[in-house]
Amino acid sequence: MSEELPGAGAAAGAGREPAAPGGTPASGATVLGPTEPVGTGRILIGLNTFGDIGEHRDGSPQSHAQVLRQLLEQAELADAVGLHAFGVGEHHRKDYAVSAPEVFLAAAAARTTRIRLGSAVTVLSSDDPIRVFQRFSTVDALSNGRAEVMLGRGSFVESFPLFGLDLADYEVLFEEKLELFDKVRTQKPVHWEGRTRPALSGLTVYPPLERHLLPTWIGVGGTPESVLRCAQYGYPIIFAIIGGQPRAFRPLVDLYREAMSKYGHPMQQVATHSPGHVAETDEQAREELFPHWLKLRNKLGAERGWGPAGRGEFDAMCAPEGALYVGSPETVARKIALLKQNLGVDRFDLKYSNGPLPHSAMMRSIELLGTAVAPRVAELLAG
């Protein structure tokens, strides 16, 4: 499927110039579409967050409203330091502030100029595919073509009872809604029939995008079935790597590329998402993050039946082959370069919010990621 609208080309803004270190467009470079692979010597670096609820000095939780206002400051800074993308995840629980990603992204569109703005992820199973498209096409208009959506089933299920859905329909809801979304995304009259909502016969969805089809990713946790579904639709893929070793995902990355070829789709970007934190030194980064990581890890662990974590697990995940990107700019840069070497990915998104990590520490982490880590990664890959 073409990623451009009929009659739209690079001159009309269908693609963006590749980014130089940190994400700034490189003068004279070939124009790429928003999700075209970037090649062997580059990797795009972005951010994502769930809007984790922070704490005041006395340990009391911040309000959701305060966290959302802080998120806008974080998005502005990410744009100012030249990072590639800023994504916000949809959740419906008290420990995360973002339940309506597109509303936040519309506000961020008015406060930024270059950075791509997306979800991480949109829980399509419990939403209406037509409304999802309309909201993101609106963000695309307000941001002058910088919107993207990441679709997924989410790692939590609070949205199902909230919106009156049956968890027994978990699989069919996602399958049918993804099929409908894909038809809506073409911006042609929609003909669709299923069992989870009334059929559509020749209706057109507005507003359309001006230049290209809506860049649409599928977020996966690591099952071959999810990878093959993504390849079936020809969408770019992002792997959530939150534990173990990133290199273990190589078979799934290879499966995606093989399946894309089998289905006859042009190759799309492969990305990964992992938690992390950047500070001036390795010791500072670890000490700043550890208590907040531990609090979040054990809270989720208690909900999901995991055993309690400790410092040993944290330090192992911070090692060069682990899934936490924590350390000085040099350490984190080398780890991202190793990720490129091991998986050949086009993009890395750092989940920079981790439990009640303070806003000031997150702002410094964002600044270092754009001004120190990204240029160093570019040097390492060029060498």
Coordinates of C-alpha atoms in Angstrom, one line a residue, residues 110-303:
A110 CA 1.0 24.0 19.2
R111 CA 4.1 24.1 21.4
T112 CA 6.5 22.2 19.2
T113 CA 7.8 22.6 15.6
R114 CA 9.7 19.5 14.4
I115 CA 9.3 16.5 16.6
R116 CA 6.9 13.7 15.6
L117 CA 4.0 13.3 17.9
G118 CA 2.3 9.9 18.6
S119 CA 0.8 7.4 21.0
A120 CA 2.6 4.7 22.8
V121 CA 0.2 2.9 22.4
T122 CA -3.4 3.6 21.6
V123 CA -5.6 0.7 22.9
L124 CA -7.5 0.0 19.8
S125 CA -9.4 -2.9 21.2
S126 CA -11.5 -0.6 23.5
D127 CA -11.8 2.3 21.1
D128 CA -13.6 3.1 17.9
P129 CA -11.2 2.9 14.9
I130 CA -13.1 5.7 13.1
R131 CA -12.7 8.1 16.0
V132 CA -9.1 7.1 16.5
F133 CA -8.4 8.0 12.8
Q134 CA -10.3 11.3 13.1
R135 CA -8.5 12.3 16.2
F136 CA -5.0 11.6 14.8
S137 CA -5.8 13.2 11.5
T138 CA -6.8 16.3 13.5
V139 CA -3.4 16.2 15.3
D140 CA -1.7 15.7 11.9
A141 CA -3.3 18.9 10.7
L142 CA -2.5 20.9 13.8
S143 CA 1.1 19.7 13.8
N144 CA 1.6 20.2 10.0
G145 CA 2.1 16.5 9.2
R146 CA 3.9 15.3 12.4
A147 CA 1.3 12.8 13.8
E148 CA 1.7 9.1 14.1
V149 CA -0.3 6.4 15.9
M150 CA 0.9 3.2 17.5
L151 CA -1.8 0.7 17.9
G152 CA -1.8 -2.1 20.4
R153 CA -3.9 -4.1 22.9
G154 CA -2.2 -2.6 25.9
S155 CA -0.6 -4.3 28.9
F156 CA -3.5 -3.4 31.2
V157 CA -7.2 -4.2 30.8
E158 CA -8.9 -1.4 32.8
S159 CA -10.4 0.0 29.6
F160 CA -12.5 -3.1 29.0
P161 CA -14.9 -2.7 32.0
L162 CA -14.7 1.1 31.7
F163 CA -16.1 1.1 28.2
G164 CA -18.5 -1.9 28.7
L165 CA -16.5 -4.5 26.8
D166 CA -16.1 -8.2 27.6
L167 CA -12.6 -9.5 28.1
A168 CA -13.8 -12.7 26.5
D169 CA -13.8 -10.7 23.2
Y170 CA -10.2 -9.6 23.7
E171 CA -8.9 -11.2 20.5
V172 CA -11.8 -10.6 18.2
L173 CA -12.1 -6.9 19.2
F174 CA -8.5 -6.2 18.2
E175 CA -8.6 -8.2 15.0
E176 CA -11.8 -6.6 13.7
K177 CA -10.9 -3.1 14.8
L178 CA -7.5 -3.3 13.2
E179 CA -9.1 -4.5 10.0
L180 CA -11.6 -1.6 10.1
F181 CA -8.9 0.9 10.9
D182 CA -6.8 -0.2 8.0
K183 CA -9.7 0.4 5.7
V184 CA -10.4 3.9 7.1
R185 CA -6.7 4.8 6.9
T186 CA -6.8 4.5 3.1
Q187 CA -9.0 7.5 3.0
K188 CA -11.3 5.9 0.5
P189 CA -15.0 5.0 1.0
V190 CA -15.2 2.2 3.6
H191 CA -16.9 -1.1 3.1
W192 CA -16.6 -3.3 6.2
E193 CA -18.7 -5.9 8.0
G194 CA -18.0 -7.7 11.3
R195 CA -19.6 -8.7 14.6
T196 CA -18.2 -6.1 17.0
R197 CA -20.0 -3.1 15.5
P198 CA -22.5 -2.2 12.7
A199 CA -21.4 -2.6 9.1
L200 CA -20.2 0.3 6.9
S201 CA -21.2 0.5 3.3
G202 CA -19.4 3.2 1.2
L203 CA -19.0 5.9 3.9
T204 CA -16.0 8.3 3.9
V205 CA -14.3 9.4 7.1
Y206 CA -13.2 13.0 7.6
P207 CA -10.9 14.9 8.0
P208 CA -8.4 13.4 5.6
L209 CA -4.6 14.0 5.9
E210 CA -3.2 16.5 3.5
R211 CA 0.0 14.8 2.3
H212 CA 0.4 11.2 3.3
L213 CA -1.4 8.3 4.8
L214 CA -1.4 8.3 8.6
P215 CA 1.9 6.7 9.8
T216 CA 0.6 3.7 11.7
W217 CA 2.7 1.4 13.9
I218 CA 1.8 -1.8 15.8
G219 CA 3.3 -2.2 19.2
V220 CA 4.1 -5.9 20.1
G221 CA 5.3 -7.5 23.2
G222 CA 7.2 -10.4 21.7
T223 CA 4.9 -13.1 20.2
P224 CA 5.4 -14.4 16.7
E225 CA 1.6 -14.1 16.1
S226 CA 1.7 -10.3 16.8
V227 CA 4.7 -9.9 14.5
L228 CA 3.0 -11.7 11.7
R229 CA -0.2 -9.7 12.1
C230 CA 1.8 -6.5 11.8
A231 CA 3.5 -7.7 8.7
Q232 CA 0.2 -8.8 7.2
Y233 CA -0.9 -5.1 7.2
G234 CA 2.5 -3.8 6.1
Y235 CA 2.9 -1.5 9.1
P236 CA 6.1 -0.6 10.9
I237 CA 6.7 -2.5 14.1
I238 CA 7.9 -1.5 17.6
F239 CA 8.9 -4.1 20.1
A240 CA 8.5 -3.3 23.8
I241 CA 11.7 -4.7 25.4
I242 CA 11.4 -4.2 29.1
G243 CA 13.3 -7.2 30.4
G244 CA 15.9 -9.8 29.5
Q245 CA 18.3 -9.0 26.7
P246 CA 17.4 -7.0 23.6
R247 CA 19.5 -9.4 21.4
A248 CA 17.0 -12.1 22.1
F249 CA 14.5 -10.3 19.9
R250 CA 16.6 -10.9 16.8
P251 CA 14.5 -13.9 15.6
L252 CA 11.3 -11.8 15.9
V253 CA 13.0 -8.9 13.9
D254 CA 14.0 -11.4 11.2
L255 CA 10.5 -12.9 11.2
Y256 CA 9.0 -9.5 10.6
R257 CA 11.3 -8.7 7.7
E258 CA 10.8 -12.1 6.1
A259 CA 7.0 -11.8 6.5
M260 CA 7.0 -8.3 5.0
S261 CA 8.8 -9.7 2.0
K262 CA 6.5 -12.7 1.8
Y263 CA 3.4 -10.4 1.8
G264 CA 5.0 -8.1 -0.8
H265 CA 5.0 -5.0 1.3
P266 CA 7.8 -2.4 1.1
M267 CA 10.0 -2.6 4.1
Q268 CA 9.1 -0.4 7.0
Q269 CA 10.9 0.8 10.1
V270 CA 11.6 -1.5 13.0
A271 CA 11.8 0.1 16.4
T272 CA 12.3 -0.8 20.1
H273 CA 11.1 0.8 23.3
S274 CA 12.8 0.3 26.6
P275 CA 13.0 2.1 30.0
G276 CA 16.0 4.2 31.0
H277 CA 17.5 7.3 32.5
V278 CA 20.4 9.5 31.6
A279 CA 22.5 11.6 34.0
E280 CA 26.0 13.0 34.1
T281 CA 27.6 9.8 35.4
D282 CA 26.6 6.1 35.6
E283 CA 26.5 6.2 39.4
Q284 CA 24.2 9.3 39.4
A285 CA 21.9 7.8 36.8
R286 CA 21.5 4.5 38.7
E287 CA 21.1 6.1 42.1
E288 CA 18.5 8.6 40.8
L289 CA 16.5 5.9 39.1
F290 CA 16.7 2.8 41.3
P291 CA 14.3 3.7 44.1
H292 CA 11.6 4.8 41.6
W293 CA 12.2 1.8 39.4
L294 CA 12.0 -0.5 42.4
K295 CA 8.7 1.0 43.6
L296 CA 7.1 0.7 40.2
R297 CA 8.5 -2.7 39.5
N298 CA 7.3 -4.2 42.8
K299 CA 3.9 -2.5 42.5
L300 CA 3.3 -4.0 39.1
G301 CA 4.9 -7.3 40.2
A302 CA 2.4 -7.5 43.1
E303 CA -0.5 -7.1 40.6

